[in-house]
mmCIF file of C-alpha atoms in Angstrom:
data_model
loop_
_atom_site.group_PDB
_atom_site.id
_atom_site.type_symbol
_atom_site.label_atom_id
_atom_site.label_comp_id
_atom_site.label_asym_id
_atom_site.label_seq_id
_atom_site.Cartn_x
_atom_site.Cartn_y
_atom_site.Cartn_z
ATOM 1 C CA UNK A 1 125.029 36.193 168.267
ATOM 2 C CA UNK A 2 127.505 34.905 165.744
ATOM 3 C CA UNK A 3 131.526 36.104 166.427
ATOM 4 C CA UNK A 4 131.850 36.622 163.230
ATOM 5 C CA UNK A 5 129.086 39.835 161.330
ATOM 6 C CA UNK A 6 128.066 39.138 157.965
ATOM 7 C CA UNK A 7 125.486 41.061 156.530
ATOM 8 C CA UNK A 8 122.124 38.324 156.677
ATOM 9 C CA UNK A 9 121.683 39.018 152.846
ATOM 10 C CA UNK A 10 122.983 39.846 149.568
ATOM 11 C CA UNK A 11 121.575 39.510 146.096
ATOM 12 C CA UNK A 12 122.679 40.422 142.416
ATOM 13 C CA UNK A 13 121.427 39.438 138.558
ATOM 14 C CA UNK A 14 122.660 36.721 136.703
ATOM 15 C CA UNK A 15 126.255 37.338 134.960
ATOM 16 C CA UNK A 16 126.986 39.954 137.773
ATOM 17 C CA UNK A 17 129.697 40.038 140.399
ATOM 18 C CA UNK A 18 128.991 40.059 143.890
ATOM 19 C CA UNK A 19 130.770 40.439 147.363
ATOM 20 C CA UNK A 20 129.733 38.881 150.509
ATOM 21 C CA UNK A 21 131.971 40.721 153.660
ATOM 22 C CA UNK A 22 132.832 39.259 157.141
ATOM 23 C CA UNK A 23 134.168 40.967 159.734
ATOM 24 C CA UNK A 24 135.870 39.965 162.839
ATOM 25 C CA UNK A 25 138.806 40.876 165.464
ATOM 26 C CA UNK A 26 142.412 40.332 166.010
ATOM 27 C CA UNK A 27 142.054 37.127 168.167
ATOM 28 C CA UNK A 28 140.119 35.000 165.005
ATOM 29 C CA UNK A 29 140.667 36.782 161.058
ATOM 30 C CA UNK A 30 142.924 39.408 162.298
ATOM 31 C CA UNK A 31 145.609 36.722 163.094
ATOM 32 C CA UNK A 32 144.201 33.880 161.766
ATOM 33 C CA UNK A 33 143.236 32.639 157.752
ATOM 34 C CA UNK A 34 139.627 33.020 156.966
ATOM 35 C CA UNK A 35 137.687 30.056 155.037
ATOM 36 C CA UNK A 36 134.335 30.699 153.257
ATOM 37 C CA UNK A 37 131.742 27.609 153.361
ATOM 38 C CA UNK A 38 128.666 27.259 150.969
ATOM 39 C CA UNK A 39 125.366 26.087 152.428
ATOM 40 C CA UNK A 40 122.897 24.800 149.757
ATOM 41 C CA UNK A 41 119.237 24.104 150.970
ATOM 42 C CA UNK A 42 118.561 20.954 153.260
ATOM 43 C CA UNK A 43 122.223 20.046 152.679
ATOM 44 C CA UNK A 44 125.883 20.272 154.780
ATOM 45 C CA UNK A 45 127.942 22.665 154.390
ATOM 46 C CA UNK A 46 130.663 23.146 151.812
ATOM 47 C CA UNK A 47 134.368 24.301 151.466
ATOM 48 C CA UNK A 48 134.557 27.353 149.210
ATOM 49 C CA UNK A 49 137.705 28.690 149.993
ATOM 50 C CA UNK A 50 140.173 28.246 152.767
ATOM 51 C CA UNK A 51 143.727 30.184 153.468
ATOM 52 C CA UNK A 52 141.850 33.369 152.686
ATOM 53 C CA UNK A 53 142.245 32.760 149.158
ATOM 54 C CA UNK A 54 142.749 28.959 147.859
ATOM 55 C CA UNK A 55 140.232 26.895 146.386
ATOM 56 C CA UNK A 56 139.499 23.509 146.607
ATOM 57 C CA UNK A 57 139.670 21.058 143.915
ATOM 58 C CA UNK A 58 136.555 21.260 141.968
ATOM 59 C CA UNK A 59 135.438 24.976 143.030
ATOM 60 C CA UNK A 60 135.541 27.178 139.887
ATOM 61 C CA UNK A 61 137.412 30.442 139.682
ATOM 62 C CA UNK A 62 134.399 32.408 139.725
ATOM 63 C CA UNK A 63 134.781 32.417 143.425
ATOM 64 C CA UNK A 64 137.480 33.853 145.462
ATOM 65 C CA UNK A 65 138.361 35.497 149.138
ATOM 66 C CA UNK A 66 140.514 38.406 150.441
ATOM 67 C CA UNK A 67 141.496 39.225 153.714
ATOM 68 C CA UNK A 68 142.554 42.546 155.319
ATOM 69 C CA UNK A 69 143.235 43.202 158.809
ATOM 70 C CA UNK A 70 140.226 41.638 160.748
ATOM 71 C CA UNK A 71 137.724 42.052 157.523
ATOM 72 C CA UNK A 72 137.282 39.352 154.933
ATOM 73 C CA UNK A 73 135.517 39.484 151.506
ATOM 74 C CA UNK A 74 134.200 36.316 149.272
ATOM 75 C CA UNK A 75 133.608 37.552 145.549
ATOM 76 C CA UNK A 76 131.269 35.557 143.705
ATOM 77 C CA UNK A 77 131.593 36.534 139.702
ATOM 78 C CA UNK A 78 129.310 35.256 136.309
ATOM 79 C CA UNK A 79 126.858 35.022 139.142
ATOM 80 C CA UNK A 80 124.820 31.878 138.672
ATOM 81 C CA UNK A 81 121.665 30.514 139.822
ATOM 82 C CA UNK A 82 122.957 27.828 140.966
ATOM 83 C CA UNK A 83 124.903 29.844 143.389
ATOM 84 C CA UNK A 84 121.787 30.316 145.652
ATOM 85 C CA UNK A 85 122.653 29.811 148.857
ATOM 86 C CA UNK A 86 123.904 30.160 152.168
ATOM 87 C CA UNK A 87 127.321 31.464 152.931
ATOM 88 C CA UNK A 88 129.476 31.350 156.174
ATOM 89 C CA UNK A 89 132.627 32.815 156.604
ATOM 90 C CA UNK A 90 134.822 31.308 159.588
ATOM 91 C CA UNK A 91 138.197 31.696 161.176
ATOM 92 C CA UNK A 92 139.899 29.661 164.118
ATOM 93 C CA UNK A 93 139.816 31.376 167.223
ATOM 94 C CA UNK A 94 142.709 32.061 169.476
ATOM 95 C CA UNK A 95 140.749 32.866 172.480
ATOM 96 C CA UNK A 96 138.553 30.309 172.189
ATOM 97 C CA UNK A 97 140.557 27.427 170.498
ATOM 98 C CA UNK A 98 138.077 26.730 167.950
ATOM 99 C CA UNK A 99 136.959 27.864 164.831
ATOM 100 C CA UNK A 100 134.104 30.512 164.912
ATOM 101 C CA UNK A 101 131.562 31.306 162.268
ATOM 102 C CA UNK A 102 130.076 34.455 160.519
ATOM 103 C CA UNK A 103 126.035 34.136 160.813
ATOM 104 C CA UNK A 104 125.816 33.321 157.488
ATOM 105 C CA UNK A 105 124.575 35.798 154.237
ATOM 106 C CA UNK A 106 121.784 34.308 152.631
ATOM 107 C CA UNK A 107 122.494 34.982 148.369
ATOM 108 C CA UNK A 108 119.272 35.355 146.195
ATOM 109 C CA UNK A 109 120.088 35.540 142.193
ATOM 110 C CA UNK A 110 117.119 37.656 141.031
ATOM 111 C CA UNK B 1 134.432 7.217 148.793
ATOM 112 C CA UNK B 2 135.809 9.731 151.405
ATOM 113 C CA UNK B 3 132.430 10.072 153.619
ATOM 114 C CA UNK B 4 131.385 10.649 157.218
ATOM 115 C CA UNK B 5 128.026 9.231 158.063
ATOM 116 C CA UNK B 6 126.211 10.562 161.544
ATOM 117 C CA UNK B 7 123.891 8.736 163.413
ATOM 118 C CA UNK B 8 122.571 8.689 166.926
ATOM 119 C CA UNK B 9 119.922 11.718 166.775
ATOM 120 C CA UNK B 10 116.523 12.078 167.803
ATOM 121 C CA UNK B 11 114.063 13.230 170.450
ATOM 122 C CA UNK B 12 114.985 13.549 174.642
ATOM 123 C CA UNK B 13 113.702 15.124 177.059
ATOM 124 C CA UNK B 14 115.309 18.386 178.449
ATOM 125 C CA UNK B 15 117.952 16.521 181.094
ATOM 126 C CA UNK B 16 118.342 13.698 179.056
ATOM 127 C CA UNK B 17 121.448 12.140 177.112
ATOM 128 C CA UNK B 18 121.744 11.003 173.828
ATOM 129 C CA UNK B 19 125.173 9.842 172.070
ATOM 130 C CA UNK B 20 125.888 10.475 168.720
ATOM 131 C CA UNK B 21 128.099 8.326 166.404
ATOM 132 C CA UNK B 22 130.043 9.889 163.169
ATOM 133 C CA UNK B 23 131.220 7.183 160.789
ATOM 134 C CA UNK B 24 134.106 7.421 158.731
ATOM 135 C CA UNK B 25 135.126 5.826 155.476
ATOM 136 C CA UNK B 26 137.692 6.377 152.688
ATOM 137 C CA UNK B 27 140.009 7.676 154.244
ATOM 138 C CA UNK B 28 142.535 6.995 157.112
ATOM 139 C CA UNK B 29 140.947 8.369 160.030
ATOM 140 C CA UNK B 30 143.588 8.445 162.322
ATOM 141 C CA UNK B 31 145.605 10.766 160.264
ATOM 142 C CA UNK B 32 143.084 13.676 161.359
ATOM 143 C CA UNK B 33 141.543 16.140 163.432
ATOM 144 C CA UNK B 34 137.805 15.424 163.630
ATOM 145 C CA UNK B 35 134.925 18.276 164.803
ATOM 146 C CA UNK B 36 131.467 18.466 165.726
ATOM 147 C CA UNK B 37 129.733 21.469 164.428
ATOM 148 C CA UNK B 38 125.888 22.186 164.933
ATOM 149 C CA UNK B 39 123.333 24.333 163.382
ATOM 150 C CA UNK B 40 119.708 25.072 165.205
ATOM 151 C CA UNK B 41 116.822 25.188 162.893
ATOM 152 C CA UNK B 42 116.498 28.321 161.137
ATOM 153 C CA UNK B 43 120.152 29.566 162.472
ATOM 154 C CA UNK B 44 124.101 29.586 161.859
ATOM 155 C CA UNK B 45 127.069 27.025 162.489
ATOM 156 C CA UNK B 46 128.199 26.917 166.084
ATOM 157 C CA UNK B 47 131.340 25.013 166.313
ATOM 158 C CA UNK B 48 130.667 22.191 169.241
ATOM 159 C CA UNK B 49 133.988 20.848 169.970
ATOM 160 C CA UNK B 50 136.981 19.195 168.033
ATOM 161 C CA UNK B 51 139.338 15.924 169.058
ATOM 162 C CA UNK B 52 142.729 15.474 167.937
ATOM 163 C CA UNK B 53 144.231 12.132 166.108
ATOM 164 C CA UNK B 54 145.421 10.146 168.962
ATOM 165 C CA UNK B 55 142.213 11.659 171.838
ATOM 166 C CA UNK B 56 144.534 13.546 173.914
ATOM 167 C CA UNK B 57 143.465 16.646 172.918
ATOM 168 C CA UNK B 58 139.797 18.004 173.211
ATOM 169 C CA UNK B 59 138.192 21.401 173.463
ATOM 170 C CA UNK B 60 134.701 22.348 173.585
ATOM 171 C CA UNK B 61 132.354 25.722 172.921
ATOM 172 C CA UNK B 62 131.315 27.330 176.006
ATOM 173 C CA UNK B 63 127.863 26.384 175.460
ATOM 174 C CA UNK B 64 128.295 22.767 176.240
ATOM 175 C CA UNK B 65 131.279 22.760 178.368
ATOM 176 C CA UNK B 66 130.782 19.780 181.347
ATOM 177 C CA UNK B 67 127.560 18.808 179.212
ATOM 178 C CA UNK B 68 129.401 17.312 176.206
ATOM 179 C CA UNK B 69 131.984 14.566 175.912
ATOM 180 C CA UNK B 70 133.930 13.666 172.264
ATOM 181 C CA UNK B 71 135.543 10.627 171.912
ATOM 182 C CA UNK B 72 136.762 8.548 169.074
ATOM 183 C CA UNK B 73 137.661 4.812 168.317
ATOM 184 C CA UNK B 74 140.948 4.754 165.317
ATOM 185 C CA UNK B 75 140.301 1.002 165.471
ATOM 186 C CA UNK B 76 136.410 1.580 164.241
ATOM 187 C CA UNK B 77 136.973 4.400 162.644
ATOM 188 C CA UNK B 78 134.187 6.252 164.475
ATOM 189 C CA UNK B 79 133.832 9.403 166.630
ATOM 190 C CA UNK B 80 131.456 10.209 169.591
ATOM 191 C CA UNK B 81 129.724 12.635 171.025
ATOM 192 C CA UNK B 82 127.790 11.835 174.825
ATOM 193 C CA UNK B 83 125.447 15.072 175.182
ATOM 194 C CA UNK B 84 123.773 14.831 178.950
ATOM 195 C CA UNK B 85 121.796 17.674 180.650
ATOM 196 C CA UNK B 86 120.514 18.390 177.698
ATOM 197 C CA UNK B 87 118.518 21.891 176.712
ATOM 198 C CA UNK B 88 115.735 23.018 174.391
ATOM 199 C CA UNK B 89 119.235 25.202 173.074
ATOM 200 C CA UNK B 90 121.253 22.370 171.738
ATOM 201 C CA UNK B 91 118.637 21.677 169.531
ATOM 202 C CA UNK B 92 120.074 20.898 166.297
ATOM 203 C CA UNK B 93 121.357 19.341 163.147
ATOM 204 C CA UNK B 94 125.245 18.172 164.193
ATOM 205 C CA UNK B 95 127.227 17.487 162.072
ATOM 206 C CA UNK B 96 130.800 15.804 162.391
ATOM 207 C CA UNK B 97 133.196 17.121 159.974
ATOM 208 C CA UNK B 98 137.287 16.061 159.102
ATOM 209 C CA UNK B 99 139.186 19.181 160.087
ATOM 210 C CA UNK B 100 141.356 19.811 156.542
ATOM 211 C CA UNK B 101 145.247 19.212 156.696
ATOM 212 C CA UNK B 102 144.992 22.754 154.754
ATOM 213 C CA UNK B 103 143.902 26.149 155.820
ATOM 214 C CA UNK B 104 143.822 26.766 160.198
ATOM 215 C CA UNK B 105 140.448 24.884 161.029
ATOM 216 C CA UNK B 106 138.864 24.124 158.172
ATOM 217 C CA UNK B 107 136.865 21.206 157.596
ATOM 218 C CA UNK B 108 137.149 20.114 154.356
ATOM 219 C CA UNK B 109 134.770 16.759 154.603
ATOM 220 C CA UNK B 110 131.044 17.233 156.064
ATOM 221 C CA UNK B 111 128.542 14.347 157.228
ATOM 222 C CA UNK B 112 124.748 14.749 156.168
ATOM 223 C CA UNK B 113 124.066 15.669 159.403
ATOM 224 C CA UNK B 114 121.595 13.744 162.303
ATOM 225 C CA UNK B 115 119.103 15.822 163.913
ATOM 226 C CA UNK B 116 118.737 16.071 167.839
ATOM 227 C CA UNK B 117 114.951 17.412 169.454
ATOM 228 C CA UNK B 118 115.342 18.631 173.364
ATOM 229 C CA UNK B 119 111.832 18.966 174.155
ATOM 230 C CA UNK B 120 109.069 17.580 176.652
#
């Protein structure tokens, strides 16, 4: 049982915009920034967005993140097929001391 | 390249200990923050437990609290983690990762990962 609830799955056409949600409580996104990771088969994980909303170098504008309260949101738009994958939100914990992870939403492009 | 390369995994029997390296390169590893992070087959990221720059600050998940010991070497540029009393639930890919000097926790620079098999 993940701290963070993501829905397991999501899916949308090519070209079309898409929104993956994470929700959490005051002690992890409520108080703290949310980062989004990207999980491509058989491979590590992958820095989509951190500070809620701030990309890394190299990560196209297509993706971004919002934060409200204890509920996050990663938008994924000019959906690709390359953008199959696995996507975790996570957030640092206060209670705990350590980041904790959403359960990860598993993106099909049809 | 900036790179972190794992090592160490494998198969033990449940109550056994295995140590797993995390090698880093291209960067200046004492300047950061360094994690483990694992994820069962099949299943999420579970954060494992993180180690701060100079060692004098360490936490751990729940889960392998008194099981699990990180530990780094600045000179070698390496990081550690001594799993004992091991279960069939830290089964695993682990992966070390370089928390980010951005964002609160993130870990901006992932190994490939070295699998671990508790099982008789």
């Amino acid at each position: 049982q993940s701290v963070l609830t993501q829905p397991p799955s999501a899916s949308g056409t090519p070209g079309q915009r898409v929104t993956i949600s994470c929700s959490g409580s005051s002690s992890n996104i409520g108080g703290n920034t949310i980062n989004w990771y990207l999980q491509l088969p058989g491979t590590a994980p992958k820095l989509l967005i951190y500070n809620n909303n701030q990309r890394p170098s190299g990560v196209p504008d297509r993706f971004s993140g919002s934060k409200s309260g204890t509920s996050a949101s990663l938008a994924i738009s000019g959906l690709q097929s390359a953008d199959e994958a696995d996507y975790y939100c996570a957030a640092w914990d206060d209670s705990l001391n350590g980041p904790v992870f959403g359960g990860g939403t598993k993106l099909t492009v049809l | 390249q900036v790179q972190l390369v794992e090592s160490g995994g494998g198969l033990v029997k449940p109550g056994g200990s295995l140590r797993l390296f995390c090698a880093a390169s291209g960067f200046t590893f004492s300047d950061y923050y360094m994690n483990w992070i694992r994820q069962a087959p099949g299943k999420g990221l579970e954060w494992v437990s993180f180690i701060s720059v100079g060692s004098s600050d360490t936490n751990y998940a729940d889960s392998v609290k008194g099981r699990f010991t990180i530990s780094r070497d600045n000179a070698k540029k390496l990081m550690y983690l001594q799993m004992s009393s091991l279960r069939a639930e830290d089964t695993a890919v682990y992966f070390c990762a370089r928390r980010a000097k951005f964002g609160e926790g993130a870990s901006d620079i992932w190994g490939q990962g070295t699998m671990v098999t508790v099982s008789s």
